[in-house]
XYZ file of C-alpha atoms in Angstrom:
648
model
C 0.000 0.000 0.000
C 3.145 2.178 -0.308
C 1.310 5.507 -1.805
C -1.604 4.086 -2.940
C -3.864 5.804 -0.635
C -1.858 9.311 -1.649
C -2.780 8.364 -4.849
C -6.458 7.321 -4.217
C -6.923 10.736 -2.315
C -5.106 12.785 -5.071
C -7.463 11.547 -7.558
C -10.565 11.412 -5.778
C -9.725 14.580 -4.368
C -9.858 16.349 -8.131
C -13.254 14.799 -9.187
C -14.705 16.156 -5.743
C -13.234 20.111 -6.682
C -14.310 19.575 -10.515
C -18.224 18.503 -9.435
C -18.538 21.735 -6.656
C -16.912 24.026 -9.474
C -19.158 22.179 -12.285
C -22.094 23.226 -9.652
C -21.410 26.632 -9.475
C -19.809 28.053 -12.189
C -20.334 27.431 -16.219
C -18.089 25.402 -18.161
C -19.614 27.039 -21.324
C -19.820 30.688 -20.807
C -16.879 31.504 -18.613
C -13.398 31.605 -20.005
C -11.032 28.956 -19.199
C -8.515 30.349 -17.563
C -10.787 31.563 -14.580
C -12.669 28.048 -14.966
C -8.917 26.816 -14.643
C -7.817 28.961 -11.659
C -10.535 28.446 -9.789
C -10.583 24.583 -9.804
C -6.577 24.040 -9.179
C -7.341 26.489 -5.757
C -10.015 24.452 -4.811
C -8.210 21.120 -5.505
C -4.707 22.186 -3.666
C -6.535 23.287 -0.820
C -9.237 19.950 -0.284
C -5.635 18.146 -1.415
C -3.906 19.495 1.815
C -7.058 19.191 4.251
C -7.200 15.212 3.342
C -3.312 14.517 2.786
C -2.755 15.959 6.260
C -4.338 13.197 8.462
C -2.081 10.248 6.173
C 1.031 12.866 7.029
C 0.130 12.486 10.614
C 0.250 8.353 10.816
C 3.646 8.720 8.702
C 5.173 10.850 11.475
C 4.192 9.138 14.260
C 5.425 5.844 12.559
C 8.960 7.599 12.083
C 8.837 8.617 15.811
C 8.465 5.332 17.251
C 10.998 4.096 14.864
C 13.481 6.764 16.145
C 12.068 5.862 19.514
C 13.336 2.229 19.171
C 16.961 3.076 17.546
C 17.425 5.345 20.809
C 15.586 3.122 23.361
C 15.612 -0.648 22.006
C 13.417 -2.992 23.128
C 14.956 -6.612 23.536
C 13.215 -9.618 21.764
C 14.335 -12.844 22.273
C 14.983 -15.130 19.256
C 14.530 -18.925 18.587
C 17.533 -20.938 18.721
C 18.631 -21.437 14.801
C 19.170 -25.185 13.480
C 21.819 -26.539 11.708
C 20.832 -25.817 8.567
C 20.464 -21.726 9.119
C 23.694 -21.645 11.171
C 26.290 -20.745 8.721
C 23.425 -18.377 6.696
C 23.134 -16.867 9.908
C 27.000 -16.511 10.578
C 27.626 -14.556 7.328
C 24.266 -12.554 7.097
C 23.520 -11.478 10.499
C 19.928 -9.760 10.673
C 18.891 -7.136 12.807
C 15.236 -7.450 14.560
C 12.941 -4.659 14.571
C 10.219 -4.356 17.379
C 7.014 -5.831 16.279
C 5.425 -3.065 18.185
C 6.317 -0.417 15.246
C 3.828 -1.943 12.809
C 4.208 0.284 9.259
C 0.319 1.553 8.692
C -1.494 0.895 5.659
C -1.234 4.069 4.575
C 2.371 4.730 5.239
C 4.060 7.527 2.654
C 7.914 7.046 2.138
C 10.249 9.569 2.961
C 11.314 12.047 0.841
C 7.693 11.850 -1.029
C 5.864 14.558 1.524
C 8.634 17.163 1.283
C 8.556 17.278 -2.044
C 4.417 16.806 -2.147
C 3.856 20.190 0.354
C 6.150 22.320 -0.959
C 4.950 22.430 -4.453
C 1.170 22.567 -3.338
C 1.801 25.014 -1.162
C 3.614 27.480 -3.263
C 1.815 26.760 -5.733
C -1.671 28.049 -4.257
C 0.543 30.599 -2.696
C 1.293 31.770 -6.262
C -2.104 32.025 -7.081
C -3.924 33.796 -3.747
C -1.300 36.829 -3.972
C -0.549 36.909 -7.306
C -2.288 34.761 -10.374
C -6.005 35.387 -9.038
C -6.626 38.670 -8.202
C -5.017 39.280 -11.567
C -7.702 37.378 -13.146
C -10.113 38.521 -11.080
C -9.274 42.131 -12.401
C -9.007 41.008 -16.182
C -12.492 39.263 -15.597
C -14.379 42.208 -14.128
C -12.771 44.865 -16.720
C -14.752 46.362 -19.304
C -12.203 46.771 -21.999
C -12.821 44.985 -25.466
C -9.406 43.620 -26.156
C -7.147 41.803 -24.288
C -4.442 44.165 -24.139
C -6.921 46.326 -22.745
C -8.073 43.474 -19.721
C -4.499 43.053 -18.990
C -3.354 46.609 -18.853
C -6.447 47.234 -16.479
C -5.551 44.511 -14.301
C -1.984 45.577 -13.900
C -3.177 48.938 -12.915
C -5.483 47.691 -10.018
C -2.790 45.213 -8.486
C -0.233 47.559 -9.060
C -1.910 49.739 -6.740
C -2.887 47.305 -4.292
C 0.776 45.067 -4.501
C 2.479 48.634 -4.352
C 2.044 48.966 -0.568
C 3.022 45.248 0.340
C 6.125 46.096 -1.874
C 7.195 49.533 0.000
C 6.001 47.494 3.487
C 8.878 44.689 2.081
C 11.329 47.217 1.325
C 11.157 48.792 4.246
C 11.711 45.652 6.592
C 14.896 45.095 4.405
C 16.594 48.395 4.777
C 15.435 47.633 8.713
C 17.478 44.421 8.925
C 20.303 45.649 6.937
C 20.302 48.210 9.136
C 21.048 46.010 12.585
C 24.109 44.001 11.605
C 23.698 41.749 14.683
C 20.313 39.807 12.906
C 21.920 37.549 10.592
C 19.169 36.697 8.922
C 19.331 34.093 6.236
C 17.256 33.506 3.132
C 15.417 30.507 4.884
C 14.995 32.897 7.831
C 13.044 35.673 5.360
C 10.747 32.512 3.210
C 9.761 31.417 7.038
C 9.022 35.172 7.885
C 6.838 35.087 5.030
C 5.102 31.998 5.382
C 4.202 33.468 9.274
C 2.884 36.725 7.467
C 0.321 35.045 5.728
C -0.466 32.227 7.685
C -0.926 35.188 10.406
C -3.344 36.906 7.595
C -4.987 33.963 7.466
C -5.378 32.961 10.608
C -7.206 36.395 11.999
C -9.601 35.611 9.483
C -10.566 31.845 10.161
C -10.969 32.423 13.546
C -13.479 34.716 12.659
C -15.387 32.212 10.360
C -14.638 29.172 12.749
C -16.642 31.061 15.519
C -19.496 31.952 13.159
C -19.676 28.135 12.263
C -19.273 26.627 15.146
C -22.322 27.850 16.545
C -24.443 28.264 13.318
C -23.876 24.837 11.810
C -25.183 22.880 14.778
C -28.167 25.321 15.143
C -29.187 25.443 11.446
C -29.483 21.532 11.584
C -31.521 21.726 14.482
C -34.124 24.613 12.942
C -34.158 22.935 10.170
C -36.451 19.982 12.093
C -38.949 22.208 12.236
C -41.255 22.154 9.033
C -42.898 25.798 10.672
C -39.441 27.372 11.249
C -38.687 26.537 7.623
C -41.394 27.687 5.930
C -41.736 30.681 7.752
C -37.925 31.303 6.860
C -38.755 30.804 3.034
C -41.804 33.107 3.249
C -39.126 35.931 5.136
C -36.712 35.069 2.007
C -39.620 35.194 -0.617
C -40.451 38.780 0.459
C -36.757 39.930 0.392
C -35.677 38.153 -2.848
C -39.162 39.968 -4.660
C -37.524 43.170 -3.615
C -33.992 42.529 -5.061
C -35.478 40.887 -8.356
C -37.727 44.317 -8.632
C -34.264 46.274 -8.364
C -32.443 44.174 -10.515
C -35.010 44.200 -13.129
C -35.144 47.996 -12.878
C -31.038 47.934 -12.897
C -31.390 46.012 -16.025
C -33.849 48.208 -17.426
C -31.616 51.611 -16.808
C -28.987 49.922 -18.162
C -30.389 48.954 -21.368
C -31.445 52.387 -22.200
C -27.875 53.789 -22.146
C -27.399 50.565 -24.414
C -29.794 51.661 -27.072
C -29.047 55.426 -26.732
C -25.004 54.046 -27.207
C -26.486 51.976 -30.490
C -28.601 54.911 -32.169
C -26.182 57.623 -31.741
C -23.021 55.356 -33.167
C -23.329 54.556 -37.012
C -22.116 51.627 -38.885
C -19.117 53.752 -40.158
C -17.687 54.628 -36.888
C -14.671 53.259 -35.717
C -16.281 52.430 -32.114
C -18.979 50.638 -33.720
C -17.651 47.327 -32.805
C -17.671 48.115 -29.257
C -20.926 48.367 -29.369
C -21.825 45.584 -31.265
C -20.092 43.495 -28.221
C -22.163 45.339 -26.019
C -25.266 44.270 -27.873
C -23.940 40.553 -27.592
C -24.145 40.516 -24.154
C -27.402 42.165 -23.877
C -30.266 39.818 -23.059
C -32.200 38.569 -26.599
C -35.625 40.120 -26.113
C -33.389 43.409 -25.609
C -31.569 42.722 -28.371
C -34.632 41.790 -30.685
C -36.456 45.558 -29.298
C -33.015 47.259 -30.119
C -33.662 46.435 -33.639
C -36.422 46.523 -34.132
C -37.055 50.081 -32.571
C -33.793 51.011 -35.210
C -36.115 49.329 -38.304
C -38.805 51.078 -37.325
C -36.806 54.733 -36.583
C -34.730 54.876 -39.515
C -31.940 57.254 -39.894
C -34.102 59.700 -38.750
C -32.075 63.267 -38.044
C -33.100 63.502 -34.684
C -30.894 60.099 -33.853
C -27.685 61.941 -35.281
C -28.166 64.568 -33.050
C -26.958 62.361 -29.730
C -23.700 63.568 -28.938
C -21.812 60.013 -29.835
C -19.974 58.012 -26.743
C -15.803 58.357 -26.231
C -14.191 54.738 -25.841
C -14.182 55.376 -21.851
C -17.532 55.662 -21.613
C -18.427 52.422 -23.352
C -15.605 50.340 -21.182
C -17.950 51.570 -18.203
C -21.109 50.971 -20.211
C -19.661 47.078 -21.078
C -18.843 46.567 -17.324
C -21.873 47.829 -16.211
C -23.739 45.513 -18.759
C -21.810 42.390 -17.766
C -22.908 43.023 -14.012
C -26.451 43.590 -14.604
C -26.687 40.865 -16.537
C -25.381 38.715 -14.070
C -27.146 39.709 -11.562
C -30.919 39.191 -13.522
C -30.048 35.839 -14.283
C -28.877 35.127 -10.401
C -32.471 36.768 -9.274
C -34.381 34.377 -12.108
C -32.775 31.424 -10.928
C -32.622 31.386 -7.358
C -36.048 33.207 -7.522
C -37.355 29.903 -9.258
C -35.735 27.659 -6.357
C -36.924 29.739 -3.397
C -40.735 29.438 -5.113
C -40.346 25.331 -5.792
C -38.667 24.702 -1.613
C -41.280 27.201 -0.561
C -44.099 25.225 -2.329
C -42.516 21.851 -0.970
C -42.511 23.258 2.669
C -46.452 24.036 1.999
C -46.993 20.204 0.587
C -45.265 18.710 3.804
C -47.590 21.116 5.987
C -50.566 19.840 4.273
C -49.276 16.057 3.996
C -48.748 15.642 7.645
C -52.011 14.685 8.361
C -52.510 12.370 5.066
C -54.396 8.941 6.170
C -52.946 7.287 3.129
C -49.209 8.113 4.195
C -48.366 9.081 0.945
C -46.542 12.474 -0.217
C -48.722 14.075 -3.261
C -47.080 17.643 -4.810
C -48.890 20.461 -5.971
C -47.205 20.650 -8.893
C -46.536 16.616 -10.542
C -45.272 17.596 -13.533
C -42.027 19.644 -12.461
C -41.104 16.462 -10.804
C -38.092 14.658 -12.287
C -39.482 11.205 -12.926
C -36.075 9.095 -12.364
C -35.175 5.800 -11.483
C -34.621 6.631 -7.807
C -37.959 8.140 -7.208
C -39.794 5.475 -9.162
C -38.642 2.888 -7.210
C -36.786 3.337 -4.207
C -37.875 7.441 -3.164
C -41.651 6.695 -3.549
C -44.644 8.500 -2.593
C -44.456 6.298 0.451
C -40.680 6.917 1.288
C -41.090 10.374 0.668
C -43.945 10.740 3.361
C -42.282 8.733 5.886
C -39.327 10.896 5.680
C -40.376 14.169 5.164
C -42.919 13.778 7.785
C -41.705 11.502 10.661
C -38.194 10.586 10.458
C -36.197 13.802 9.541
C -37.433 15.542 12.282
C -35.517 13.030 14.621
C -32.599 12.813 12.186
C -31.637 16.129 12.028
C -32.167 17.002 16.014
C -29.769 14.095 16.503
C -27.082 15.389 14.078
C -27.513 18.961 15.292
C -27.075 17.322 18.952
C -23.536 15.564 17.815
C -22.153 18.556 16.119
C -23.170 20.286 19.018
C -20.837 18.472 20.817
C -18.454 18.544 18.333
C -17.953 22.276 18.535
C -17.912 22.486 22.075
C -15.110 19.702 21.882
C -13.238 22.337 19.173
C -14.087 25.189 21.671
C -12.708 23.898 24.274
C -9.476 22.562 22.576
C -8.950 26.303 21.227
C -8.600 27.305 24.512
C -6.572 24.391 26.330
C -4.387 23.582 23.086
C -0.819 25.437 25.080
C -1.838 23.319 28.403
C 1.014 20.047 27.886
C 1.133 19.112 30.940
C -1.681 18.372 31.883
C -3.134 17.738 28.098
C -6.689 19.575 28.082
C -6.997 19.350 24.503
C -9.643 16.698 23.760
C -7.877 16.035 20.429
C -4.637 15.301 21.659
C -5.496 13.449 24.018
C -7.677 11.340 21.803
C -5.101 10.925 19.142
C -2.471 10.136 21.877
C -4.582 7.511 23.254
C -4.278 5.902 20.417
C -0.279 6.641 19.159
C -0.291 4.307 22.361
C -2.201 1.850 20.965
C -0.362 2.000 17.399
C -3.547 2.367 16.007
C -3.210 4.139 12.961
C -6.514 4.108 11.416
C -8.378 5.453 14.521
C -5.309 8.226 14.637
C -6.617 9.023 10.878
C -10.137 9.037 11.520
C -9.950 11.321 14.365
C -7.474 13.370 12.111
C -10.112 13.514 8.934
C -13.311 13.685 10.841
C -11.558 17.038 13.389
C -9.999 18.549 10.422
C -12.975 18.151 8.027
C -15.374 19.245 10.726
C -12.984 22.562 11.006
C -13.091 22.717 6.945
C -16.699 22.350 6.675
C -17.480 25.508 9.554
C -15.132 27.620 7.593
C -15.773 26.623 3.971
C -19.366 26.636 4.504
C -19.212 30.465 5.704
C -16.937 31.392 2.929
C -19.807 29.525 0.405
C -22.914 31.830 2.509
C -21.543 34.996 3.198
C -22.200 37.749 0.559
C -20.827 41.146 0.410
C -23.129 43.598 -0.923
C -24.379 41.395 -4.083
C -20.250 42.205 -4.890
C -19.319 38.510 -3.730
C -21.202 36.034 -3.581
C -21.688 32.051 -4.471
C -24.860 30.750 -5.999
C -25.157 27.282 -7.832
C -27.066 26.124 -10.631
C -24.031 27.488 -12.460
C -24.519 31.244 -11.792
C -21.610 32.124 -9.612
C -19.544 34.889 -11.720
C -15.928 34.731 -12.346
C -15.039 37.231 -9.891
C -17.048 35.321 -6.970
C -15.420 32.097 -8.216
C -11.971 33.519 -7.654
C -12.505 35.504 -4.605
C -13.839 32.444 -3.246
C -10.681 30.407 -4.925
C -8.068 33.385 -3.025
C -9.662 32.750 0.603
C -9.683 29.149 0.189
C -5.839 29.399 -0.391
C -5.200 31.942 2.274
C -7.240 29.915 5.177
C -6.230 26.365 4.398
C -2.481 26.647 5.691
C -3.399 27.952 9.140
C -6.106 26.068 9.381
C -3.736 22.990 9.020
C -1.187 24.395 11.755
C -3.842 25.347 14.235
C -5.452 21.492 13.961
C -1.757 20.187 14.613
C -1.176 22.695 16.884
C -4.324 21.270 18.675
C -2.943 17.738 18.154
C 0.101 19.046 20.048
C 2.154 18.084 16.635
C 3.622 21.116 16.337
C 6.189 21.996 18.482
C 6.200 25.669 18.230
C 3.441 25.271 20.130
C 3.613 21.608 22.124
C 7.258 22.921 22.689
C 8.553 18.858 22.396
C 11.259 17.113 20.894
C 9.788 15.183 18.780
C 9.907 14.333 14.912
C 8.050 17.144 12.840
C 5.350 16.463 10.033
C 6.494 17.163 7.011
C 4.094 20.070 6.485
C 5.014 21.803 9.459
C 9.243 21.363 8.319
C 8.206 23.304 5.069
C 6.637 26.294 7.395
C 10.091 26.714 9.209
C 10.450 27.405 12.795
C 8.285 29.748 14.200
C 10.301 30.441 16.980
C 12.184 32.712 15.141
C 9.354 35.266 15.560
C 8.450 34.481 19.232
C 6.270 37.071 19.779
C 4.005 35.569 17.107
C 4.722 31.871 18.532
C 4.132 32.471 21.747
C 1.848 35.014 21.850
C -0.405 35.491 18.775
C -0.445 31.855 17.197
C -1.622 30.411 21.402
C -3.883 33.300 22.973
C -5.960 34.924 19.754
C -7.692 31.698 19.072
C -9.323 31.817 22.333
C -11.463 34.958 20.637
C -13.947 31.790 19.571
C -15.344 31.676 22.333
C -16.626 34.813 22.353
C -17.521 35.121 18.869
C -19.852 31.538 19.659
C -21.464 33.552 22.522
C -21.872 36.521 19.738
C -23.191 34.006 16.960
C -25.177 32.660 19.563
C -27.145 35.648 20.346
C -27.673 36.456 16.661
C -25.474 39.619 17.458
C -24.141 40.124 14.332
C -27.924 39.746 12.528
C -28.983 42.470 14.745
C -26.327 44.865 13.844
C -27.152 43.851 10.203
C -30.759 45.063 10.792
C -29.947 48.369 12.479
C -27.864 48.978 9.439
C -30.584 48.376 7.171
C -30.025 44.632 6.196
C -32.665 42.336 6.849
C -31.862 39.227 8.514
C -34.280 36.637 9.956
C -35.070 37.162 13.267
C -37.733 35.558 14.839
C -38.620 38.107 17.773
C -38.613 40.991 15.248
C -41.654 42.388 14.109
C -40.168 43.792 10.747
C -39.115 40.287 10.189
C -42.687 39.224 11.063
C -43.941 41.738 8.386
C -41.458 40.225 5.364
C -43.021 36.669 6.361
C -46.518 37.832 5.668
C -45.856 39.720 2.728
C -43.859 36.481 1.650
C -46.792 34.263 2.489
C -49.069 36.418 0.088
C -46.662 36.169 -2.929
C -46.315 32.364 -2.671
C -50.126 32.375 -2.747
C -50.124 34.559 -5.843
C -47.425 32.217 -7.632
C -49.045 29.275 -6.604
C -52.418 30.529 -8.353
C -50.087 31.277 -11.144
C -48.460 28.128 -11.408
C -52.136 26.439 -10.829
C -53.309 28.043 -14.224
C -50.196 27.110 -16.097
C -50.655 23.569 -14.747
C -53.836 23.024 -15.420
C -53.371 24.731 -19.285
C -51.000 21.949 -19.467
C -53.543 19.352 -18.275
C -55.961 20.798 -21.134
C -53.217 20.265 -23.597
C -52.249 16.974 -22.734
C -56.082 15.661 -22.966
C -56.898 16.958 -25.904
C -53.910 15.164 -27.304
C -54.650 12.350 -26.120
C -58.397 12.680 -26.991
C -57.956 14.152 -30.468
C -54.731 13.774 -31.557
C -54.899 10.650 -34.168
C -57.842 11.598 -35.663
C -56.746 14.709 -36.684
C -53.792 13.368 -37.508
C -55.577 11.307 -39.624
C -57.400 13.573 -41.319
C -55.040 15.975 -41.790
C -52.789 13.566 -43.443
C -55.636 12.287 -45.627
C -56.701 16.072 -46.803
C -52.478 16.670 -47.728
C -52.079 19.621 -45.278
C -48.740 20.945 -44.984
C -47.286 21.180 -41.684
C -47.181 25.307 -41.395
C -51.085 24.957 -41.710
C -51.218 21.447 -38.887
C -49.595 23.640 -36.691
C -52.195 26.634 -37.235
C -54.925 24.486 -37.342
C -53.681 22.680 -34.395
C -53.211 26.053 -32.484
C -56.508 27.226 -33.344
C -58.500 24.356 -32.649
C -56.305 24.190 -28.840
C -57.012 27.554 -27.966
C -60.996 26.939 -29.232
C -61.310 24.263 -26.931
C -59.492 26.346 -24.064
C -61.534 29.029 -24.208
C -65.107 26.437 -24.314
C -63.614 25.062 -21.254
C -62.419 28.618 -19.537
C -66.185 30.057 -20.384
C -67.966 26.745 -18.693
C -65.822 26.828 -15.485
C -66.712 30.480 -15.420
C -70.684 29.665 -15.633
């Protein structure tokens, strides 16, 4: 098994970053190279998370090796025969303790070194340098490519020149005091603590939003009335921002068609603003011409003052963003309406003698395999109504525990004698043992715990509709990056503080004792002790009180005072959005009844009259532009017979 499991997790690993990037972005529309970015980030940062724990078993392997050499442990041999004497004689073997078993997932040396250092520079490279490059080359209006790149350089040139001067500055201050002899190692491991300090203040702050909101949003989400009411609350916002983007959208469009009547066809910036028409929406598109058809080259369109080339770079950005964002509203508007309208069918099947699920709306149902015979009617009732109540109250109950086992560990972690952290002392327990796949599990299921409370903030916060995630392959290319950067930048301390916890870091355990081999590419943070000993050991105790803050929803209230709605159930705004939300799933619902039942209509009168006429059509030698009329006419006869009787 000598790095087949590096292997297995290496590959596995990449499928897992290409299906969460294949859910969120668009392998058709965006451009490679941000597609590209984005998914090596993602897969070196997942790659260290699960490598870590088989790094772990390696070490402590090596240790009790080295253990051995310095300490051996006498076993007593068989007396050899006759026959193996004179092998014996001339070969002499050396025993090794029995008690150092090799684990199955044991990585030879040399292999890790290697592995970490070219992962880690390499999403190094790309969180300060590669990405927010892109992201600026994405986001920039220009029409060429000389033009992206030139803009890009421009914004990181302004934002690297300060961590340049910062740099320079710290040189000229250690040239300046001869008695640091400072070393080229010494200024990469000076580095490394710079960021992994960046990136540390930051996780902390998402680990103790997390913590405490991960548990509890499992155990809301038991609660078919908390849930619904929380979709009618989001129902009533999301109507408001699809208003304003639609309105965004429309302002936007009319500097579009004042840009395309004022520039002719003989203008040289006339292909900029054919671009600008290919991004446009079609139906805008299809009124932009036809509104020029129908205008002509009337005089009063020549008398618009033509746009300069600045003006349509802005014009093209602002475009691309409205754009965006419609297509983001339409989308997750459509979701919000379908889980609301589920939440209503569970409410109302509760109570169904027949213990089967029905929906409201059968034919937006995705008839598969799965739910034909193994999700029935029957499953679906049973666990929509009696069993995931219980399931999810007893997994909010264990990762309850779970993040008061992390909390607690963030605290203790510097306490070695006695050992208070719940993770060492777990993974110790069983170093004693030699038990190297419980020492892995523990590792995977802490460290992935940690990953998911961080990750899953990164994937729900949203910065003023400038950065957000949203699947169904409408994330843009500057969310997907940002996201890509912060995955980069929180992964390596997130790696040293779970070691640190594990007390397998000795700038922090302070032992003599064999190093992983991701820690020996960070270099010895005892160089800056101050940072060691101080920052890297007291500042993750803030957790606790951000839990106590998440707890109390402080940080939703603030929101609201500042004129952000969040759901809060004792607020009576709140209260307000959840009745207005209730009324707007009533009116879609009657909307989606009539569409429904037009479809109904449809489908019986094809089924009633459909080979007759095709029949007769076929017999009297129609052609198929006047079926199709015929057909249309006769449907919407027989639709409005059936309208005018249901309204008798």
């Amino acid at each position: 098994m000598s790095g087949a499991a590096l292997a297995v997790v290496i590959i596995t690993v990449f499928f897992l970053a290409l299906y969460l990037l294949h859910r969120y972005g668009d392998f058709q529309k965006q451009q490679r190279m941000v597609l590209l970015g984005t998914l090596l980030s993602w897969y070196l940062c997942f790659l260290i998370v699960l490598i870590l724990p088989l790094d772990v078993s390696t070490t402590i392997y090596n240790q009790c090796k080295l253990d051995n050499l310095e300490h051996p442990i006498p076993v007593t041999q068989a007396r050899p025969t006759n026959q193996t004497w004179s092998s014996l004689s001339i070969h002499p073997t050396v025993s090794v303790p029995e008690v150092c078993k090799e684990p199955w997932s044991y990585i030879p040396n040399g292999i890790l070194p290697v592995f970490w250092r070219v992962v880690y520079w390499t999403s190094q490279f790309l969180t300060w340098l590669m990405l927010p490059f892109m992201q600026s080359y994405a986001r920039s209006g220009a029409f060429s490519r000389v033009g992206k790149i030139k803009t890009a350089l421009i914004e990181n040139a302004i934002y690297y020149g300060t961590y340049l001067l910062i740099f320079i500055f710290l040189l000229i201050y250690v040239a300046a005091h001869p008695q640091w002899h400072l070393k080229w190692m010494d200024l990469q491991t000076i580095g490394i603590t710079s960021a992994n300090t960046w990136g540390l203040f930051l996780l902390v702050l998402l680990l103790g939003y997390g913590l405490v909101e991960i548990p509890r949003s499992f155990w809301l989400s038991s609660s078919h009335g908390y849930l619904l009411a929380k979709a009618y609350f989001k129902v009533a916002k999301m109507a408001t921002e699809k208003i304003e983007a639609e309105e965004n959208l429309a302002d936007v469009m009319e500097e579009v068609a004042s840009a395309h009547e004022s520039v002719s066809c003989y203008n040289n910036l006339r292909k900029c603003v054919d671009t600008i028409l290919k991004k446009c929406p079609t139906e805008y598109q299809e009124r932009l011409e036809r509104d020029v058809e129908s205008n002509g080259d009337d005089v009063d369109n020549q008398q618009n003052d033509p746009p300069t080339k600045r003006s349509l770079v802005k014009l093209h950005k602002q475009v691309i963003t409205a754009v965006q964002r419609q297509n983001q509203i339409q989308v997750q508007w459509s979701i919000l309406l379908d889980q609301a309208f589920h939440l209503e069918d569970v409410a109302k099947c509760q109570s169904s003698p027949t213990h089967q699920f029905m929906h409201s709306f059968p034919s937006t149902l995705h008839h598969s395999w799965l739910r034909r015979f193994i999700y029935t009617r029957t499953a679906e009732w049973y666990w929509e109504c009696v069993l995931r109540q219980g399931f999810y109250r007893i997994l909010a109950v264990l990762l309850g525990l779970l993040s008061a086992a992390v909390v607690w560990s963030e605290c203790t972690f510097f306490s070695t004698q006695p050992v208070l952290s719940l993770f060492a002392i777990f993974v110790q327990m069983a170093e004693k043992q030699y038990n190297y796949i419980c020492i892995e599990m523990a590792c995977f299921v802490s460290i992935f715990f940690l990953c998911v409370c961080v990750y899953s903030t990164v994937f729900r916060i949203r910065v003023f509709n400038y950065y957000y995630l949203v699947p169904h392959h409408q994330t843009d290319a500057y969310s997907l990056q940002f996201s890509g950067m912060l995955f980069c930048r929180l992964t390596p301390p997130l790696c040293l503080n779970f070691l640190g916890l594990i007390h397998m870091d000795s700038a922090i355990s302070h032992q003599d004792k064999i190093q992983t081999s991701y820690t020996s590419i960070m270099g010895s943070l005892r160089l800056l002790s101050f940072i060691s000993d101080g920052f890297y050991i007291y500042y993750p105790m803030l957790i606790l009180l951000l839990c106590f803050a998440t707890y109390f929803n402080l940080g939703s209230r603030c929101l609201n005072l500042l004129g952000f709605q969040q759901y809060i159930t004792d607020d009576d705004l709140a209260s307000d959005l959840v009745d207005e939300g209730r009324e707007l799933i009533r009116r879609e619902r009657r909307k989606q009844q009539r569409v429904e039942d037009s479809e109904n209509r449809k489908r019986g009168w094809r089924e009633r009259y459909g080979d007759q006429r095709a029949v007769r059509l076929a017999r009297n030698g129609y052609t198929d532009l006047k079926n199709d009329d015929s057909w249309s006419a006769a449907e919407n006869k027989e639709n409005d017979k059936n309208d005018g009787l249901r309204g008798i």
